[in-house]
Every structure is written in structure tokens, then in C-alpha cells.
XYZ file of C-alpha atoms in Angstrom:
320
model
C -22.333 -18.396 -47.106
C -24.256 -15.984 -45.556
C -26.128 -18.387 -43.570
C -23.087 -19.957 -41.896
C -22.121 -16.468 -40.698
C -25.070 -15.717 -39.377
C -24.490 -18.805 -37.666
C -21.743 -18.415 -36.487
C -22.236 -14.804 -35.057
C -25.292 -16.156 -33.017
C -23.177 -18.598 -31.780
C -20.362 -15.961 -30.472
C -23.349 -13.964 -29.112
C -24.555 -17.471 -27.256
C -21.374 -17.761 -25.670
C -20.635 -14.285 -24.400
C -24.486 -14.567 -22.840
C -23.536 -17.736 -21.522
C -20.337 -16.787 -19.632
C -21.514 -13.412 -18.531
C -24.371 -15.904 -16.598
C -22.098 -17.431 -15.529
C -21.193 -14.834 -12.850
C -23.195 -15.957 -9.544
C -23.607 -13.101 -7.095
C -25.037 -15.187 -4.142
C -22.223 -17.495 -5.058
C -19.963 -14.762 -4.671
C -20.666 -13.045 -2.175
C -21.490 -16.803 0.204
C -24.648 -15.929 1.119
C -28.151 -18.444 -0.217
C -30.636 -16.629 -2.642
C -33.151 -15.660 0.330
C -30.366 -14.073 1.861
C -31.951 -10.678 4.221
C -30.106 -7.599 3.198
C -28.025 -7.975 6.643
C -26.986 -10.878 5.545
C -25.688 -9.584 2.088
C -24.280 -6.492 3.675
C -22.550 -8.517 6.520
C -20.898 -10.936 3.587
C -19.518 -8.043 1.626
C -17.926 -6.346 4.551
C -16.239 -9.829 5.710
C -14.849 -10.119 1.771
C -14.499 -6.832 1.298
C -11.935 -6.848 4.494
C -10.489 -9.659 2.959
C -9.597 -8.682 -0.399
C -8.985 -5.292 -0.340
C -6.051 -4.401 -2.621
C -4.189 -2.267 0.451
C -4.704 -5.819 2.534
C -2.464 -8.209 0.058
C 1.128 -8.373 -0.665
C 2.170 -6.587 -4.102
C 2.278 -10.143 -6.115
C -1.729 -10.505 -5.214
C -2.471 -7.122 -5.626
C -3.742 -7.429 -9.451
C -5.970 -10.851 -8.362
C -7.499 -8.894 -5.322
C -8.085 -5.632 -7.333
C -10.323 -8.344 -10.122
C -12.173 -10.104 -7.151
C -12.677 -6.899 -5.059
C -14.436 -5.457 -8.034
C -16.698 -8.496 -8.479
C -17.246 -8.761 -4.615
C -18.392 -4.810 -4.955
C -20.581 -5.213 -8.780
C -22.598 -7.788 -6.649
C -22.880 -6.397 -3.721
C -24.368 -3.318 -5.002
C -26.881 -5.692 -7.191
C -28.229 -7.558 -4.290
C -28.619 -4.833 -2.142
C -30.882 -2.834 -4.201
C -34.315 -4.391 -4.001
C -34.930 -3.344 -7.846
C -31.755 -4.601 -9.188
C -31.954 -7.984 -7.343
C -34.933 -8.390 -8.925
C -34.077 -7.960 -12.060
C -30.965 -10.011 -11.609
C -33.205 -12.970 -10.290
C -35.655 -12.803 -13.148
C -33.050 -12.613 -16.034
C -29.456 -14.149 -14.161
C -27.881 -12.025 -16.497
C -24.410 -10.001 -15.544
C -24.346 -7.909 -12.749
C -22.769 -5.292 -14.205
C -24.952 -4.143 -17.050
C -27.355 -3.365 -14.245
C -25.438 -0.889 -12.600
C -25.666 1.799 -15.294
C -21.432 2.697 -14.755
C -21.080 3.404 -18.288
C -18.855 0.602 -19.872
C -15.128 0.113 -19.241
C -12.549 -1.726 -17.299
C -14.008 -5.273 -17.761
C -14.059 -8.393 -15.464
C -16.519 -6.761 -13.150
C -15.079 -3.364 -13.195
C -18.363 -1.342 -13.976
C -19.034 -1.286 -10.048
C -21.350 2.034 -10.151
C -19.807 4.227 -6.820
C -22.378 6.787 -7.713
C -24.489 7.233 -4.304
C -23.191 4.325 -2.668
C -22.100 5.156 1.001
C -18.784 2.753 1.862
C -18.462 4.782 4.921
C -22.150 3.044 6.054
C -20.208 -0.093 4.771
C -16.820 -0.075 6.091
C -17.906 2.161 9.739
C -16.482 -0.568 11.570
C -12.966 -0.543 9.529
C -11.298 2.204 11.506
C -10.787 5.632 10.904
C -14.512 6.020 9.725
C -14.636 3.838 6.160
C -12.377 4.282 3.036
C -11.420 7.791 3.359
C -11.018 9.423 -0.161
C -12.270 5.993 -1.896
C -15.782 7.627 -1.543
C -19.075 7.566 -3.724
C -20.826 10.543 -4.078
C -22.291 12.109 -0.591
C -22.972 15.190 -1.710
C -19.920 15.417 -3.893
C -21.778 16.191 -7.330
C -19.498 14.904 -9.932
C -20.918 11.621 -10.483
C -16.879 10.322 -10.662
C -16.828 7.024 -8.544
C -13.245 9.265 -7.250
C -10.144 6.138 -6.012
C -12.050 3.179 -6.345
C -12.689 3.614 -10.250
C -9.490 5.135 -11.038
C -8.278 1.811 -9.134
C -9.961 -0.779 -11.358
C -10.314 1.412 -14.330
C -14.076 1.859 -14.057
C -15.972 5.239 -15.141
C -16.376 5.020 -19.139
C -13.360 7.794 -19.553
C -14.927 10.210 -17.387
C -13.174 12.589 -15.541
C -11.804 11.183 -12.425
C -11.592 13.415 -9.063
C -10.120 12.576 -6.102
C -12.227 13.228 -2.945
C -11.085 15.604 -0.028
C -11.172 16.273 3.163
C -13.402 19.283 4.917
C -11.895 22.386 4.681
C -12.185 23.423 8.003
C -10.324 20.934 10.377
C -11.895 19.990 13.061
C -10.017 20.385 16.735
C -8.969 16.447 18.214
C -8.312 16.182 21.631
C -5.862 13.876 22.770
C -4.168 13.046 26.164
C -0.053 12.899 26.576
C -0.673 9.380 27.134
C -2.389 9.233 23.658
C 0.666 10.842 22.551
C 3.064 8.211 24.420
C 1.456 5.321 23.540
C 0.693 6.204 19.771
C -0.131 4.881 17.121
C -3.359 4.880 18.289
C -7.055 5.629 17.546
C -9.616 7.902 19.112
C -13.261 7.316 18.298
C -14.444 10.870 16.969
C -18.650 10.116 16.191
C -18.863 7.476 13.797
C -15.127 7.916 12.760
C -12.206 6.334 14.408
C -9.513 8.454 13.711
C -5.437 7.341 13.575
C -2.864 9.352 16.117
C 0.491 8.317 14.071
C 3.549 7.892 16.239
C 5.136 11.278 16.393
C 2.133 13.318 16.715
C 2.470 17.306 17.952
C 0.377 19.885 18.837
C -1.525 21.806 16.102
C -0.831 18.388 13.456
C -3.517 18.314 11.566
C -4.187 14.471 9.999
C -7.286 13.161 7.966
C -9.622 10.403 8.194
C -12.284 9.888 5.542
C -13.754 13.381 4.530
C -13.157 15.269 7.318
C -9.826 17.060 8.881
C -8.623 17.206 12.395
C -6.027 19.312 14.153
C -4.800 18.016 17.269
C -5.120 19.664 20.752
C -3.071 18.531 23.347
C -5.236 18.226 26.962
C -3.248 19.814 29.497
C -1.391 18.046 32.288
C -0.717 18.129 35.753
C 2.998 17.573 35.615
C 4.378 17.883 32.219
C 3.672 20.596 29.871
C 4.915 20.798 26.089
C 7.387 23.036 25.212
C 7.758 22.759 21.344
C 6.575 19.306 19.819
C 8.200 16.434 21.561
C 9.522 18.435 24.132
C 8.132 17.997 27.913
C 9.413 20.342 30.726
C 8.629 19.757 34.650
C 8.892 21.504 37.433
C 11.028 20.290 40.221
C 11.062 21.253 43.890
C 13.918 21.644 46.392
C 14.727 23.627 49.616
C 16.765 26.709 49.703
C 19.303 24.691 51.542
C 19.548 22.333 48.758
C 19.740 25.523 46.379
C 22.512 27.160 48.020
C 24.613 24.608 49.139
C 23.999 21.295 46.249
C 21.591 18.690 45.624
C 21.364 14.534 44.956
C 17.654 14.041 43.871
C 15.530 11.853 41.268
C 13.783 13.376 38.537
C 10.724 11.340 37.539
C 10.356 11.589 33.321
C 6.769 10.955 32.058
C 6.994 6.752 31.493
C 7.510 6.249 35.128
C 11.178 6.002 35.025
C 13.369 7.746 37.823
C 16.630 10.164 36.823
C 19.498 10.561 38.959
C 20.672 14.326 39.023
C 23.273 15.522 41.692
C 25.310 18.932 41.592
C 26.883 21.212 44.200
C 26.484 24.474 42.018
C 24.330 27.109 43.282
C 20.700 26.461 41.807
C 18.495 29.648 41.370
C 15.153 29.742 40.195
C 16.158 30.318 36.711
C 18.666 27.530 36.528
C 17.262 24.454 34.140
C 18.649 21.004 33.116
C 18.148 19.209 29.841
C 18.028 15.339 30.264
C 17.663 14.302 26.695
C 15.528 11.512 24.937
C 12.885 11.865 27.930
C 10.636 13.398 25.944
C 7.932 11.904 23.826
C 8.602 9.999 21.174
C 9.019 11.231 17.004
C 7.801 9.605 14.025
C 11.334 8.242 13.402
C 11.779 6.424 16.423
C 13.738 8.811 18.466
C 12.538 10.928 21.657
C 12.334 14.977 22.894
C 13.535 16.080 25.785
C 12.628 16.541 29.353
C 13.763 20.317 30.439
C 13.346 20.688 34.325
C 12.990 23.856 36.332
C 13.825 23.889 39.534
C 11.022 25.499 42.249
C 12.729 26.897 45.501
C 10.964 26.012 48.720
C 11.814 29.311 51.185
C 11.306 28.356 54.867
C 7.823 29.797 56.414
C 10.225 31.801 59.000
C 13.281 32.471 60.027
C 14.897 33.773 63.580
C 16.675 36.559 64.108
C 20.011 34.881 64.562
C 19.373 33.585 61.485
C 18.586 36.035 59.616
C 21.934 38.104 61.138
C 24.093 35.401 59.756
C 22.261 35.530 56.040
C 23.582 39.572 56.124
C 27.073 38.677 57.906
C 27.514 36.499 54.880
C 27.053 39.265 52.141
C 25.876 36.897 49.464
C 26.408 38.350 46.399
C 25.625 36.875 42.608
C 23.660 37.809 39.107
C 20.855 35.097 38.514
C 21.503 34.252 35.192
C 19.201 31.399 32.636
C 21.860 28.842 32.455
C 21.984 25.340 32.321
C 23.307 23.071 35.321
């Protein structure tokens, strides 16, 4: 009786060696078994794009966290010299070599312990995996979202990486601004300006913080946010006596504005939804001063009628 269980345990333990052989990393990863370590790291970037949980709809999401795993477990086999080795000589699975300490199954012992994604995924935009990190420098050991993702780490203590404390300043352009979303290559980081962006927003990419700084312009200056104002010019004629112009707003567009009140030159008009554009589709508004152009001279016959006339009125900040 004895003997038959003993039997039969060796044959369980066959099985579970068997299938955990079964798991070919050069198989997985399409690349042959003399494959140079750009051609292993070039592999797992293309599959890595490909299967990345964030990249699939929410009915794949379970299948592409299980074969982003695997694509990782072997990745960060065959790109250790040592490791490879090893895995060549014995064929064994990947994942007992990685020392992650157990848990999460199906290839989810990828080890994120010194392993640099940002080297990896450089090329992704906005410089890697922000907050999916291994540890640079972090010195917990946790593998931080990517274990807590595919239930990796042995019940360790699971910490979510951050960004620098100190934000960094990010120039960007009004156009950038206009024209956003959009990225700006910072060093090795390409960092995201969301729609809506203002002056003084700070936004993350990867590790490190950045607080936007608006470059200034020659035309169109920020008043608060999305607001632009713009200073217009027009004669003292055109002051005194009324004035059919064209305001130009930032996009290129041109806005009709007549009136035959007295402009001074603390007078303003709001045109709104000429500003730049918010995160929720909407606009800011353009607010336009108005710059009076006084003649170079006058005559004295001129001048004569201006005191004849006795002009007399308080110059108050009001809207046209």
C-alpha cells in the first residue's frame, strides 16, 4: 500500500515538473535561443506594448494581466546572463529563478526588485511606467503597482511609488496650451500637457513632478487660467467719436467689434469663449484693452477748438 503511494506521489511530482517545463521563454517572448540581449529586450518591449493590461478592453483585461506576467518572468530570465544560464542548463520554470518569494501563480513571481522599466519602456511616452517602478533607489524591496497588479510579492508589504518632492518647473508655449493634449520631451521623459492645462498645474510623469510655466507672449498674456487679454490700438479720433474694428483672438480668427461710446484707456471688452480651452471642453475668455494712439502734434487752431469744447467726463473701468 505504501508502495503505490509512493507511486503515485512521484508521479504528481513528474507532472507538475513536466508542465512547469513546459513554459518556453524564447517561445514566449519570439525570439530563437541565440537571441543577443537586444534582441530579447527589443521582443519584450514590442509584447510588453501589446499586452499591457491599461492597453485592452475590460473583458481581456484578466488574459493580458496572466500573459503580461509571463512576457515579464521571462524577460527578466533571459536578460540576466546568470539566470539564462541556468534556465538553459535545467529548462526548468522561469519563475523559481527569480527569487520573488512565492505567490500569485501562472507566472506571477516576476521579481521587480532592481529592474529598471523606465530603461525598458523610455520610448513609451511620458518616461516609462510611472509609479509601476522597481526599486531605483527606493529601498523597500516591494515590486510597488506591478505586484499588487498580478498579486506577486509573497504577502509583503506593498508601497506605491511617488513622485519627487520637489516639482520640477515645465515650460510650455500658449500654443502648447492650444493645441493640448500634448507631450514635451523633458530629458529622457516625455511628459503629457492634458487639455485644460494652467499656469502653476503641477502634473506627474514617472517619478518626478512638474509645475508648469507658461513662456510669455508677444500678444496675449494670461490673466487667470484660461483667460487671455490683448491689447488693442485705435486713434483718439476713433476714441472720442466710435469705432468698427476686428479683434484678432489667438487661433487666427477675426472679431467684429463696433461702438460709438466714448472709449478711454481704461475701457475693456469681454468677448467670451476666445480664450484657451478647459479640460471639459469649453473655452476662457479674451478681455481686450484698448491703447489710445495721441497724434505726434497738434496746431494751434486745433488745439483752441479742444478748449472751446470743454470736454468734461470721469474715466471710469467699465466694460463697452
Amino acid at each position: 500500500m505504501r508502495f503505490l503511494s509512493a507511486i503515485f506521489l512521484l508521479s504528481v511530482w513528474f507532472l507538475e515538473v513536466r508542465a512547469k517545463r513546459q513554459v518556453d521563454c524564447y517561445r514566449v517572448l519570439g525570439v530563437p535561443r541565440d537571441a543577443s540581449e537586444s534582441q530579447i529586450k527589443k521582443a519584450f518591449r514590442k509584447l510588453a506594448r501589446k499586452y499591457h493590461p491599461d492597453k485592452v478592453g475590460e473583458k481581456d483585461k484578466e488574459k493580458a494581466q496572466k500573459k503580461f506576467s509571463q512576457i515579464g518572468t521571462c524577460y527578466q530570465t533571459l536578460s540576466n546572463p546568470d539566470k539564462r544560464k541556468q534556465y538553459d542548463v535545467t529548462g526548468g520554470d522561469p519563475s523559481e529563478n527569480d527569487g520573488g518569494g512565492g505567490g500569485g501563480g501562472g507566472g506571477a513571481n516576476f521579481n521587480f526588485n532592481n529592474f529598471n522599466f523606465d530603461d525598458i519602456f523610455s520610448n513609451f511616452g511620458g518616461g516609462g511606467f510611472g509609479g509601476f517602478g522597481g526599486g531605483r533607489g527606493d529601498g523597500g524591496g516591494s515590486g510597488g503597482g506591478f505586484e499588487s497588479m498580478f498579486g506577486g510579492g509573497g504577502g509583503r508589504q506593498q508601497r506605491q511609488q511617488r513622485p519627487d518632492p520637489t516639482p520640477e518647473k515645465l515650460e510650455v508655449t500658449l500654443d502648447d496650451l492650444w493645441n493640448a493634449p500634448t507631450t514635451k520631451r523633458v530629458g529622457r521623459n516625455r511628459v503629457e500637457i492634458p487639455r485644460g492645462a494652467y499656469e502653476g498645474q503641477k502634473i506627474s510623469s514617472g517619478r518626478q513632478e512638474y509645475e508648469i510655466v507658461i513662456k510669455e507672449h508677444k500678444k496675449y498674456v494670461i490673466r487667470k487660467k484660461h483667460d487671455l487679454t490683448y491689447h488693442h490700438s485705435i486713434t483718439l479720433t476713433e476714441a472720442l467719436s466710435g469705432v468698427s474694428t476686428k479683434i484678432p483672438t489667438f487661433d487666427g480668427r477675426k472679431l467684429p467689434f463696433k461702438t460709438n461710446k466714448i472709449i478711454s484707456s481704461t475701457a475693456w471688452k469681454k468677448f467670451g469663449g476666445a480664450g484657451l480651452p478647459k479640460a471639459n471642453g469649453n473655452h476662457g475668455d479674451l478681455i481686450v484693452f484698448f491703447d489710445i494712439e495721441f497724434p505726434p502734434r497738434l496746431s494751434q487752431r486745433q488745439k483752441d477748438n479742444i478748449k472751446s469744447s470743454n470736454w468734461q467726463y470721469a474715466s471710469d473701468k467699465t466694460e463697452l
